Amino acid sequence: MSTRLSAVPDAAGRYGRFGGQYVPETLTFALRQLAEAYDEARSDPEFQRQFVHLLHNYAGRPTPLWFAERMTAEAGGARIFLKRGDLLHTGAHKINNTLGQVLLTCRMGKQRVIAETGAGQHGVATATACALLGLPCQVYMGAEDVRRQELNVFKMRALGAEVVPVHTGSRTLRDAINEAMRDWMGSVATTHYVIGSVVGPHPFPMMVRDFQSVIGREARQQCLIHLGRLPNVVMACVGGGSNAAGMFHPFVDDEKVEIVGVEAGGAGTGAGQHAATLSHGSPGVLHGSLSYVLQDEDGQTADVHSISAGLDYPGVGPEHSYWKEAGRVRYEAASDGDALKGFELAARLEGILPALETAHVVVKAMAEARKRPADEVIVVCSSGRGDRDCAEVARLQQARPSG
Amino acid sequence: MSSPSLLATRFAALRQAGRPAFIPFLTAGDPSLTATGELVDAVIQAGADVVEIGFPYSDPLADGPVIQASYTRALRAGCRLASLLEAARTWTASHPETPFVAMAAYSIAYRRGIDDFLAGLKEAGFAGLILPDLPIEEAEAVRAAATARGLDLIQLVTPTTPLDRARSVAECGSGFLYVVSVTGVTGARRELPQELIQQLEQLRGLTTLPLCVGFGISAPDQAALLRPHVDGVIVGSALVRLLEQERPWPATVAEVRRHVAELRAALGP
């Protein structure tokens, strides 16, 4: 094949047959305007300079590529390196995207920002960027999540954002996205919608991937400089898939690098027990793009479950669907139990409390290492830190049968 | 060419009569498909010219809180696509002169397979369909398939649609052109924007399709205000809201009938 796998989407926002813009007519104008504004910004050195300045001097990039020596010894095989997104300001990769999009909001001359959030990480990151750049911010959050994520709700409010609880539907992330889209339909002239993952209608999946791809670019360069070679395997967790898209995209044209995405396998493979969209879903339309979706036979979105609120989403970014069907990325599922185990292993072996999202990758990475010789290299995207998950982990550890 | 569609026939007759169509929207399956059948009878007896049937969907983007809540009720009550189409067949058979239009999220159509979905609609007696989250850029294949089956694919223009794009939208549609009267989502509002009248005049210059205005129309005086400018008035949330109140079912049906009769009367004799 002559075309590179990284050269997507096309002008219509297509990743192979996935992606596109499935939105009410009201939004098509705003999306075109956004695509044009982003195209200009992308090729404007001044915009890129401002973005890099914020990433380096505010968010704390570049993050280290840490050789997880004890984890490697415990697994017994390939060397495991952690790309330390957990060290970033606000504690996760989400800040890369929100700084980019809020900067773009200023550039477009829009005066207000809205966002959705599930667990609250993206909401906090958006509120942070808005505080920094002086824009008012409203965050839509499912009423159920508002109740479960008290600390993040406090943080958003402390940062000056208004948190709007969403009482419709399942009262979780997907309803928060519906509500934010609705707000945007009535406010597009003055408002930018900062979407939190590589989902939604074009140009969002591309734009968020671009802002997040600093993760993979840094990791690739660090491998070349410090190890003198590319890694054998790159791994990341996948919910909507933004940290994974950012990590994977700079590697997809490196044919020898294997890429593995880890989804939330939850408590089982039955409907409603997991959030493993690529493993168990089918192509469908959700939140404005065509991608794999967990849905029933009528195209109604299914209920999902994961121990990790950040992976608890019934859709996935269209580029992941593209990579899956192209056979470029292998997607696996890790269970709630794997995630708990991963949390404990990273804590005890490396002194890192990972976010429960990240914890899904840890066990899978160690299993992958075990299958490989010691001269091979596995790079794992450590997408976030787990402070916010400690209470939940404690509760689950107590509930877990011993042995 | 085949004979004119049911929608074309109805709009031609109304043009002769010199009044716009009244088009109520009902969610299928809220509170049950049997109940929706009773409401269909009621709105047609009260003067509905075209009936729009909302297919409940779990994650509607284009609908306001009233219709979303109605969709949620319908899905919780167990409304499925197969039973909906089966019920619709009896509604359309009882009212063979009245065009029925399906309003469905693209997710539902895509999942079923476009051809299967369109075949199902045709078999159930629908005259046309609206896929509110399928913009014209993605709509060509669906339009061709719908045309081949003799179904009208109705397109929407909104206040944010530039005029040159409105021309393309109109060209991609048939049956009528759905003119969204406010930027935003469905729901009852108290005033109609002035820009709407201007937009309608501009659209007249672009298309011969009937222009039907929806989103945000709730009261007879709003309908009366629109009467000289439009070929149809669509009312959704204001009717669906009547189903939210706790009261005996026959009282709800009577209330819907009364409301439709009032709106219909405001459009002329």
XYZ file of C-alpha atoms in Angstrom:
672
model
C 0.000 0.000 0.000
C 1.413 3.370 -0.956
C -0.626 5.713 1.248
C 0.533 6.009 4.823
C -1.833 4.910 7.544
C -1.277 8.174 9.399
C -2.594 10.245 6.489
C -6.180 10.395 7.710
C -8.783 11.782 7.842
C -9.656 12.987 4.346
C -11.317 16.341 3.749
C -14.704 14.892 4.709
C -13.353 13.702 8.033
C -13.245 10.047 7.008
C -10.958 7.408 8.449
C -11.616 4.714 5.878
C -15.373 4.210 6.217
C -15.447 5.669 9.743
C -15.779 9.203 11.071
C -17.718 11.832 9.148
C -20.265 14.325 10.429
C -23.632 12.948 11.515
C -25.087 16.043 13.098
C -28.197 18.187 12.811
C -28.000 20.826 10.097
C -27.687 23.532 12.774
C -24.180 22.325 13.597
C -22.794 21.844 10.096
C -21.976 25.519 9.771
C -20.182 25.633 13.122
C -18.222 22.494 12.292
C -17.103 23.914 8.982
C -16.081 27.132 10.704
C -14.192 25.129 13.327
C -12.450 22.990 10.712
C -11.309 26.095 8.870
C -10.142 27.848 12.027
C -8.252 24.762 13.136
C -6.638 24.325 9.707
C -5.324 27.872 9.880
C -4.131 27.473 13.455
C -2.404 24.198 12.672
C -0.185 25.804 10.072
C 0.344 29.036 12.003
C 3.789 29.025 13.719
C 2.586 31.587 16.268
C -0.308 29.378 17.401
C 1.995 26.378 17.618
C 4.535 28.436 19.577
C 1.882 29.473 22.118
C 0.663 25.890 22.416
C 4.149 24.469 22.941
C 4.892 27.248 25.445
C 1.852 26.258 27.518
C 2.646 22.544 27.266
C 6.236 23.064 28.400
C 6.029 25.852 30.927
C 2.538 25.393 32.308
C 1.528 21.754 31.922
C 4.970 20.270 32.565
C 5.983 18.689 29.262
C 7.963 16.868 28.148
C 7.140 14.094 30.590
C 9.807 11.486 31.379
C 10.012 8.063 29.799
C 10.620 5.982 32.891
C 12.281 2.564 32.827
C 10.050 0.499 35.121
C 12.830 -1.788 36.300
C 11.037 -3.605 39.088
C 7.932 -4.086 37.009
C 10.155 -5.487 34.262
C 11.880 -7.854 36.728
C 8.532 -9.023 38.093
C 7.200 -9.729 34.610
C 10.430 -11.357 33.479
C 10.951 -10.498 29.817
C 10.915 -7.367 27.683
C 11.792 -4.034 29.292
C 8.771 -1.902 30.242
C 8.931 1.886 29.980
C 6.238 4.208 31.304
C 5.454 7.447 29.507
C 4.645 9.534 32.554
C 1.489 11.452 31.650
C 0.513 11.064 35.300
C 3.063 13.788 36.139
C 1.263 16.446 34.121
C -0.557 19.415 35.651
C -4.070 18.314 36.728
C -2.832 14.725 36.774
C -3.603 13.377 33.321
C -3.168 13.790 29.581
C -6.462 15.680 29.279
C -4.690 19.020 29.764
C -2.859 18.685 26.395
C -6.157 18.839 24.551
C -7.870 21.492 26.643
C -4.966 23.927 26.382
C -5.013 23.473 22.605
C -8.747 23.883 22.237
C -9.123 26.809 24.630
C -6.245 28.550 22.851
C -8.140 27.937 19.612
C -11.306 29.361 21.212
C -9.451 32.609 21.919
C -8.131 32.649 18.370
C -11.648 32.217 16.945
C -12.829 35.124 19.081
C -15.463 33.053 20.884
C -16.186 34.198 24.420
C -17.493 31.132 26.167
C -16.475 27.502 26.594
C -18.600 24.453 27.305
C -17.436 20.903 27.941
C -18.731 17.526 29.017
C -17.102 15.366 31.618
C -17.496 11.844 32.935
C -15.221 11.266 35.896
C -14.359 14.931 35.941
C -10.775 14.849 34.637
C -11.620 16.529 31.357
C -13.878 18.965 33.182
C -11.077 19.915 35.548
C -8.616 20.234 32.659
C -11.049 22.445 30.724
C -11.797 24.587 33.777
C -8.043 24.922 34.319
C -7.345 26.082 30.769
C -10.292 28.515 30.953
C -9.071 29.959 34.243
C -5.618 30.379 32.736
C -6.852 32.066 29.561
C -9.690 34.002 31.188
C -12.794 32.464 29.625
C -16.082 31.553 31.317
C -16.700 27.812 31.360
C -19.707 25.544 31.846
C -19.200 21.828 32.328
C -22.024 19.346 31.735
C -21.786 16.319 33.981
C -24.192 13.432 34.503
C -26.029 13.781 37.822
C -24.826 10.309 38.770
C -21.204 11.329 38.157
C -21.657 14.595 40.066
C -22.594 12.503 43.068
C -19.682 10.056 42.637
C -16.960 12.607 41.875
C -17.335 15.175 44.623
C -13.678 16.173 44.631
C -13.544 16.958 40.915
C -16.808 18.902 41.153
C -15.219 20.987 43.910
C -12.090 21.524 41.809
C -14.049 22.706 38.773
C -16.040 25.149 40.883
C -12.877 26.374 42.618
C -11.401 27.012 39.164
C -14.365 29.230 38.355
C -16.359 26.830 36.183
C -20.067 26.207 36.501
C -20.944 22.528 36.816
C -24.317 21.688 35.261
C -25.742 18.344 36.431
C -27.495 16.383 33.662
C -30.562 14.450 34.779
C -31.598 12.923 31.447
C -31.121 9.354 30.187
C -28.534 7.328 32.062
C -27.262 10.483 33.851
C -23.648 9.701 32.885
C -21.020 10.736 30.325
C -22.997 10.057 27.169
C -25.894 12.168 28.421
C -23.460 14.925 29.325
C -22.216 14.868 25.703
C -25.818 15.031 24.393
C -26.514 18.005 26.631
C -23.309 19.844 25.687
C -24.118 19.309 21.978
C -27.587 20.746 22.590
C -26.201 23.786 24.347
C -23.824 24.238 21.417
C -26.662 24.127 18.888
C -28.166 27.180 20.531
C -24.901 28.987 21.232
C -22.509 28.261 18.356
C -22.068 31.914 17.483
C -20.367 32.754 20.769
C -19.358 29.411 22.234
C -16.797 26.696 21.569
C -17.458 23.146 22.680
C -14.267 21.588 24.030
C -14.874 17.887 23.519
C -12.748 15.676 25.740
C -11.860 12.740 23.539
C -11.214 11.709 19.931
C -14.957 11.270 19.411
C -17.750 13.385 17.946
C -18.134 14.814 14.444
C -15.203 15.910 12.271
C -12.974 17.854 12.965
C -13.043 16.910 16.666
C -11.450 13.442 16.421
C -8.611 14.815 14.304
C -8.087 17.938 16.373
C -8.021 16.122 19.697
C -5.656 13.496 18.280
C -3.338 16.218 17.011
C -3.255 17.977 20.381
C -2.654 14.648 22.132
C -0.061 13.339 19.688
C 2.610 15.215 21.604
C 2.565 12.098 23.822
C 3.636 9.737 21.048
C 6.047 12.194 19.431
C 7.884 12.674 22.715
C 7.900 8.938 23.452
C 9.197 8.106 19.982
C 11.957 10.675 20.214
C 12.900 9.577 23.742
C 13.205 5.981 22.541
C 15.425 7.028 19.664
C 17.631 9.247 21.840
C 17.917 7.159 24.993
C 17.591 3.632 23.597
C 18.836 4.278 20.081
C 15.861 2.434 18.634
C 12.101 2.281 18.305
C 10.086 0.223 20.792
C 8.767 -3.218 19.843
C 5.351 -2.554 21.372
C 3.380 0.546 22.307
C 0.364 0.221 24.604
C -2.369 2.468 25.978
C -5.842 2.207 27.459
C -8.846 3.020 25.271
C -12.165 4.481 26.372
C -13.068 7.205 23.896
C -9.405 6.765 23.066
C -7.685 10.142 23.302
C -4.511 9.185 25.161
C -4.218 6.114 22.944
C -4.729 8.111 19.736
C -2.093 10.596 20.892
C 0.323 7.807 21.752
C -0.337 5.618 18.692
C -0.590 8.099 15.839
C 3.133 8.970 15.672
C 3.904 5.227 15.556
C 1.353 3.907 13.052
C 3.680 4.325 10.080
C 6.486 2.485 11.909
C 5.500 -0.902 10.561
C 7.703 -2.862 12.935
C 6.198 -1.321 16.045
C 3.299 -3.400 17.367
C 0.459 -1.380 18.841
C -1.965 -2.599 21.475
C -5.022 -0.809 22.857
C -6.586 -2.024 26.090
C -10.309 -1.574 26.639
C -12.405 -1.876 29.780
C -13.522 -5.502 30.009
C -15.531 -4.708 33.127
C -17.177 -7.546 35.028
C -17.922 -9.838 32.081
C -18.699 -10.085 28.387
C -22.502 -9.783 28.684
C -24.352 -6.669 27.552
C -24.054 -3.909 30.138
C -21.154 -5.593 31.958
C -18.273 -3.915 30.114
C -17.228 -0.945 28.008
C -15.099 -2.825 25.458
C -16.508 -1.171 22.349
C -13.981 -2.456 19.802
C -13.932 -5.951 21.282
C -17.701 -6.457 21.481
C -19.375 -3.611 19.557
C -20.394 -3.094 15.944
C -20.226 -0.165 13.510
C -22.857 2.446 14.241
C -23.508 6.127 14.679
C -23.145 7.862 18.023
C -22.429 11.477 18.938
C -21.927 12.576 15.362
C -19.553 10.004 13.917
C -19.545 6.516 12.477
C -17.450 4.170 14.554
C -17.740 1.050 16.663
C -20.570 1.413 19.173
C -22.025 -0.758 21.893
C -25.622 -0.916 20.748
C -28.611 -3.202 20.484
C -30.181 -4.525 17.284
C -32.219 -1.336 16.840
C -29.215 0.999 17.040
C -30.044 2.081 20.598
C -26.925 2.725 22.643
C -26.248 0.006 25.206
C -25.534 0.487 28.876
C -21.898 0.104 29.823
C -19.916 -0.689 32.920
C -16.319 -0.197 33.977
C -14.518 0.142 37.283
C -12.973 3.221 35.719
C -15.260 6.166 35.028
C -12.882 7.394 32.315
C -13.382 4.261 30.199
C -17.114 3.976 30.871
C -18.253 5.042 27.389
C -20.274 3.093 24.778
C -18.417 4.549 21.779
C -14.820 4.961 20.608
C -12.980 7.369 18.323
C -13.384 6.617 14.579
C -9.626 6.414 14.016
C -9.463 3.455 16.403
C -12.156 1.700 14.366
C -10.055 2.416 11.290
C -6.906 1.011 12.904
C -8.808 -2.029 14.085
C -10.191 -2.844 10.645
C -6.835 -2.131 8.973
C -5.330 -4.652 11.388
C -2.806 -2.036 12.525
C -3.747 -1.966 16.198
C -4.703 -4.959 18.308
C -7.416 -4.231 20.844
C -7.722 -6.324 23.981
C -9.914 -6.050 27.042
C -8.765 -5.999 30.664
C -11.288 -6.751 33.387
C -12.127 -4.733 36.487
C -10.083 -7.289 38.433
C -7.084 -6.809 36.111
C -7.327 -3.082 36.695
C -7.305 -3.485 40.481
C -4.309 -5.786 40.187
C -2.574 -3.310 37.891
C -3.189 -0.511 40.372
C -1.545 -2.529 43.149
C 1.386 -3.660 40.993
C 2.262 -0.183 39.760
C 1.992 1.153 43.306
C 4.163 -1.496 44.961
C 6.704 -2.040 42.216
C 7.172 1.482 40.908
C 5.796 3.777 43.611
C 3.207 5.087 41.168
C -0.512 5.170 41.962
C -1.990 4.944 38.463
C -5.433 6.112 37.430
C -7.768 3.135 37.116
C -7.840 3.758 33.342
C -4.061 3.393 33.184
C -4.192 0.420 35.544
C -5.974 -1.553 32.804
C -2.794 -1.467 30.705
C -0.372 -2.470 33.475
C -1.371 -6.126 33.746
C -1.618 -6.493 29.966
C 1.810 -4.868 29.523
C 3.395 -7.241 32.032
C 1.794 -10.212 30.276
C 3.105 -8.923 26.951
C 6.597 -8.471 28.430
C 6.572 -12.020 29.732
C 6.132 -13.362 26.203
C 9.134 -11.444 24.865
C 12.922 -11.556 25.213
C 14.780 -9.121 27.472
C 16.188 -7.079 24.617
C 12.728 -5.973 23.517
C 11.071 -2.718 24.605
C 7.460 -2.013 25.558
C 6.304 1.570 25.996
C 3.174 2.048 28.090
C 1.171 5.254 28.173
C 0.743 6.115 31.835
C -2.154 8.408 31.093
C -3.014 9.653 34.551
C -2.459 9.428 38.263
C -4.773 7.619 40.609
C -5.208 9.891 43.618
C -8.849 10.476 42.734
C -9.457 6.705 42.540
C -8.068 5.808 45.968
C -11.411 5.814 47.798
C -12.966 3.636 45.085
C -10.019 1.222 45.111
C -10.185 0.968 48.908
C -13.886 0.160 48.723
C -13.322 -2.511 46.067
C -10.354 -4.067 47.855
C -12.488 -4.515 50.942
C -15.326 -6.031 48.950
C -13.019 -8.430 47.111
C -12.936 -12.007 48.334
C -9.446 -12.793 49.705
C -7.152 -15.344 48.095
C -42.037 8.583 -13.686
C -44.324 7.210 -11.021
C -47.438 8.991 -9.803
C -47.031 11.986 -7.484
C -46.244 11.088 -3.884
C -48.845 11.188 -1.151
C -47.123 14.278 0.248
C -47.139 16.059 -3.126
C -50.825 15.289 -3.560
C -51.700 16.556 -0.116
C -49.721 19.797 -0.449
C -51.211 20.441 -3.884
C -54.716 20.059 -2.459
C -53.914 22.407 0.419
C -52.492 24.982 -1.953
C -55.805 24.842 -3.798
C -57.644 25.307 -0.522
C -55.344 28.209 0.325
C -54.188 27.167 3.739
C -51.042 25.625 5.232
C -50.817 22.042 6.442
C -50.997 21.259 10.096
C -48.410 18.617 11.026
C -48.405 17.225 14.546
C -45.484 15.172 15.841
C -46.080 12.120 18.027
C -43.496 9.842 19.629
C -44.191 6.227 18.763
C -44.631 4.133 21.881
C -45.114 6.886 24.458
C -46.752 5.678 26.619
C -47.412 2.591 24.428
C -47.861 1.792 20.739
C -51.583 1.193 21.311
C -51.843 4.617 22.918
C -49.969 6.218 20.015
C -52.528 4.643 17.659
C -55.303 6.354 19.613
C -53.457 9.674 19.418
C -52.978 9.258 15.669
C -56.746 8.830 15.263
C -57.373 11.826 17.511
C -55.023 14.247 15.739
C -56.346 13.261 12.309
C -59.953 13.672 13.469
C -58.960 17.085 14.826
C -57.632 18.139 11.434
C -54.021 17.025 11.052
C -52.978 17.036 7.397
C -49.711 15.144 7.756
C -48.528 13.105 10.766
C -44.919 12.990 11.845
C -43.952 9.926 13.877
C -40.847 10.157 16.082
C -38.869 6.911 16.389
C -37.589 6.820 19.961
C -33.785 6.929 20.242
C -31.509 6.678 23.248
C -29.218 9.601 22.392
C -31.081 12.223 20.362
C -28.952 15.280 19.522
C -31.526 17.398 17.731
C -34.336 17.118 20.240
C -35.083 19.144 23.323
C -35.774 17.866 26.826
C -39.508 17.236 26.267
C -39.030 14.939 23.294
C -35.971 13.277 24.775
C -37.970 12.462 27.904
C -40.725 11.110 25.686
C -38.217 8.907 23.805
C -36.879 7.645 27.120
C -40.406 6.759 28.285
C -41.107 4.935 25.018
C -37.882 2.924 25.169
C -38.457 2.035 28.825
C -41.957 0.904 27.895
C -40.315 -1.513 25.455
C -40.859 0.153 22.097
C -38.781 -1.725 19.496
C -38.348 -1.008 15.820
C -40.118 -4.166 14.632
C -43.210 -3.598 16.775
C -43.228 0.100 15.874
C -43.320 -0.665 12.149
C -46.015 -3.263 12.679
C -48.168 -0.792 14.604
C -47.523 1.947 12.051
C -48.880 -0.306 9.327
C -52.288 -0.298 11.041
C -52.205 3.495 11.564
C -51.423 4.241 7.940
C -53.963 1.665 6.731
C -56.719 3.358 8.764
C -55.846 6.744 7.236
C -54.856 6.046 3.634
C -55.185 9.680 2.542
C -52.917 11.077 5.249
C -49.194 11.094 4.601
C -47.123 9.775 7.511
C -43.526 10.896 7.902
C -40.959 9.041 10.011
C -38.453 11.028 12.058
C -35.579 8.716 12.992
C -31.997 9.069 14.173
C -29.524 7.880 11.552
C -28.183 5.377 14.078
C -31.435 3.418 13.801
C -31.410 3.424 9.995
C -27.713 2.547 9.741
C -27.947 -0.303 12.200
C -30.885 -1.892 10.381
C -29.175 -1.344 7.016
C -30.408 1.533 4.889
C -32.212 -0.635 2.338
C -33.905 -2.761 4.962
C -34.898 0.298 6.940
C -36.402 2.036 3.909
C -38.171 -1.151 2.877
C -39.617 -1.409 6.383
C -40.882 2.174 6.244
C -42.435 1.656 2.838
C -44.114 -1.528 3.925
C -45.495 0.213 7.002
C -47.060 2.811 4.750
C -44.855 5.826 5.447
C -44.750 8.468 2.738
C -41.417 9.931 3.704
C -38.719 10.197 6.305
C -36.548 12.706 8.116
C -33.078 11.727 9.297
C -32.264 14.839 11.320
C -28.616 13.947 11.928
C -27.813 13.046 8.329
C -26.516 16.224 6.665
C -26.558 16.468 2.874
C -22.849 15.644 2.617
C -23.627 12.141 3.859
C -27.124 11.828 2.401
C -26.684 11.085 -1.313
C -26.850 7.287 -1.147
C -29.835 7.378 1.198
C -31.636 9.807 -1.033
C -31.156 7.629 -4.086
C -32.377 4.553 -2.224
C -35.383 6.435 -0.824
C -36.317 7.800 -4.237
C -36.079 4.317 -5.720
C -38.607 3.131 -3.156
C -40.923 6.074 -3.659
C -40.180 7.595 -0.255
C -39.610 11.319 0.195
C -36.420 12.217 2.055
C -37.238 15.453 3.815
C -34.341 17.827 4.480
C -33.941 20.576 7.056
C -32.686 24.138 6.808
C -31.872 26.156 9.908
C -31.141 29.801 10.704
C -27.416 28.973 10.473
C -27.737 27.526 6.964
C -26.216 29.997 4.480
C -28.331 30.701 1.409
C -26.113 28.881 -1.100
C -26.130 25.828 1.128
C -29.906 26.091 1.538
C -30.159 25.689 -2.225
C -28.171 22.436 -2.092
C -30.237 21.224 0.860
C -33.471 21.886 -1.011
C -32.142 20.104 -4.085
C -31.283 17.061 -1.986
C -34.770 16.867 -0.482
C -38.298 16.086 -1.592
C -41.787 16.080 -0.083
C -41.347 19.376 1.742
C -38.572 21.457 3.196
C -38.435 21.466 6.995
C -37.534 24.969 8.110
C -36.148 25.059 11.634
C -37.372 28.278 13.147
C -34.798 28.795 15.874
C -31.179 27.955 16.384
C -31.139 25.168 18.871
C -33.273 22.227 19.719
C -36.961 21.435 19.655
C -39.103 22.955 22.368
C -41.930 25.414 22.797
C -41.053 29.125 22.706
C -43.184 32.241 23.123
C -42.009 34.330 20.187
C -41.064 33.674 16.589
C -37.935 35.392 15.331
C -38.315 38.139 12.704
C -35.424 36.688 10.696
C -37.602 33.661 10.038
C -40.046 35.601 7.868
C -37.124 36.954 5.879
C -35.565 33.510 5.550
C -38.847 32.073 4.286
C -39.024 34.730 1.589
C -35.473 33.926 0.515
C -36.231 30.206 0.435
C -39.198 30.830 -1.853
C -36.724 32.084 -4.407
C -34.692 28.887 -4.174
C -37.178 26.057 -4.230
C -40.651 25.018 -5.234
C -40.877 22.558 -2.320
C -43.524 23.330 0.299
C -41.983 25.137 3.265
C -42.974 23.763 6.655
C -41.829 25.451 9.820
C -41.107 23.585 13.007
C -39.169 23.767 16.273
C -40.545 26.095 18.886
C -44.192 26.460 17.820
C -46.695 25.917 20.616
C -49.586 28.380 20.467
C -52.406 29.106 17.986
C -51.398 32.784 17.708
C -47.906 31.750 16.581
C -49.459 29.492 13.971
C -51.724 32.330 12.822
C -48.729 34.640 12.537
C -46.984 32.124 10.278
C -50.004 31.334 8.148
C -49.379 33.783 5.284
C -45.733 32.733 4.941
C -45.693 28.942 5.078
C -47.077 25.750 3.559
C -47.097 23.877 6.816
C -46.688 24.189 10.551
C -45.118 21.402 12.607
C -45.879 21.143 16.318
C -44.072 18.619 18.485
C -42.994 19.463 22.011
C -46.192 21.368 22.816
C -48.214 18.212 22.120
C -45.799 15.707 23.594
C -45.739 17.750 26.794
C -49.429 16.967 27.258
C -48.429 13.344 27.853
C -46.285 14.273 30.846
C -49.212 15.067 33.110
C -50.745 12.487 35.380
C -54.394 12.041 34.440
C -56.690 9.371 33.059
C -55.682 8.393 29.520
C -58.990 9.406 27.836
C -58.518 12.906 29.308
C -55.035 13.095 27.758
C -56.357 12.041 24.357
C -59.101 14.664 24.634
C -56.547 17.324 25.591
C -54.332 16.462 22.584
C -57.374 16.544 20.309
C -58.466 19.931 21.684
C -54.994 21.412 21.293
C -54.646 20.150 17.720
C -58.086 21.498 16.797
C -57.117 24.950 18.133
C -53.843 25.022 16.242
C -55.489 23.748 13.110
C -58.258 26.369 13.367
C -55.633 29.112 13.559
C -54.435 28.114 10.091
C -57.722 28.831 8.373
C -60.980 27.125 7.453
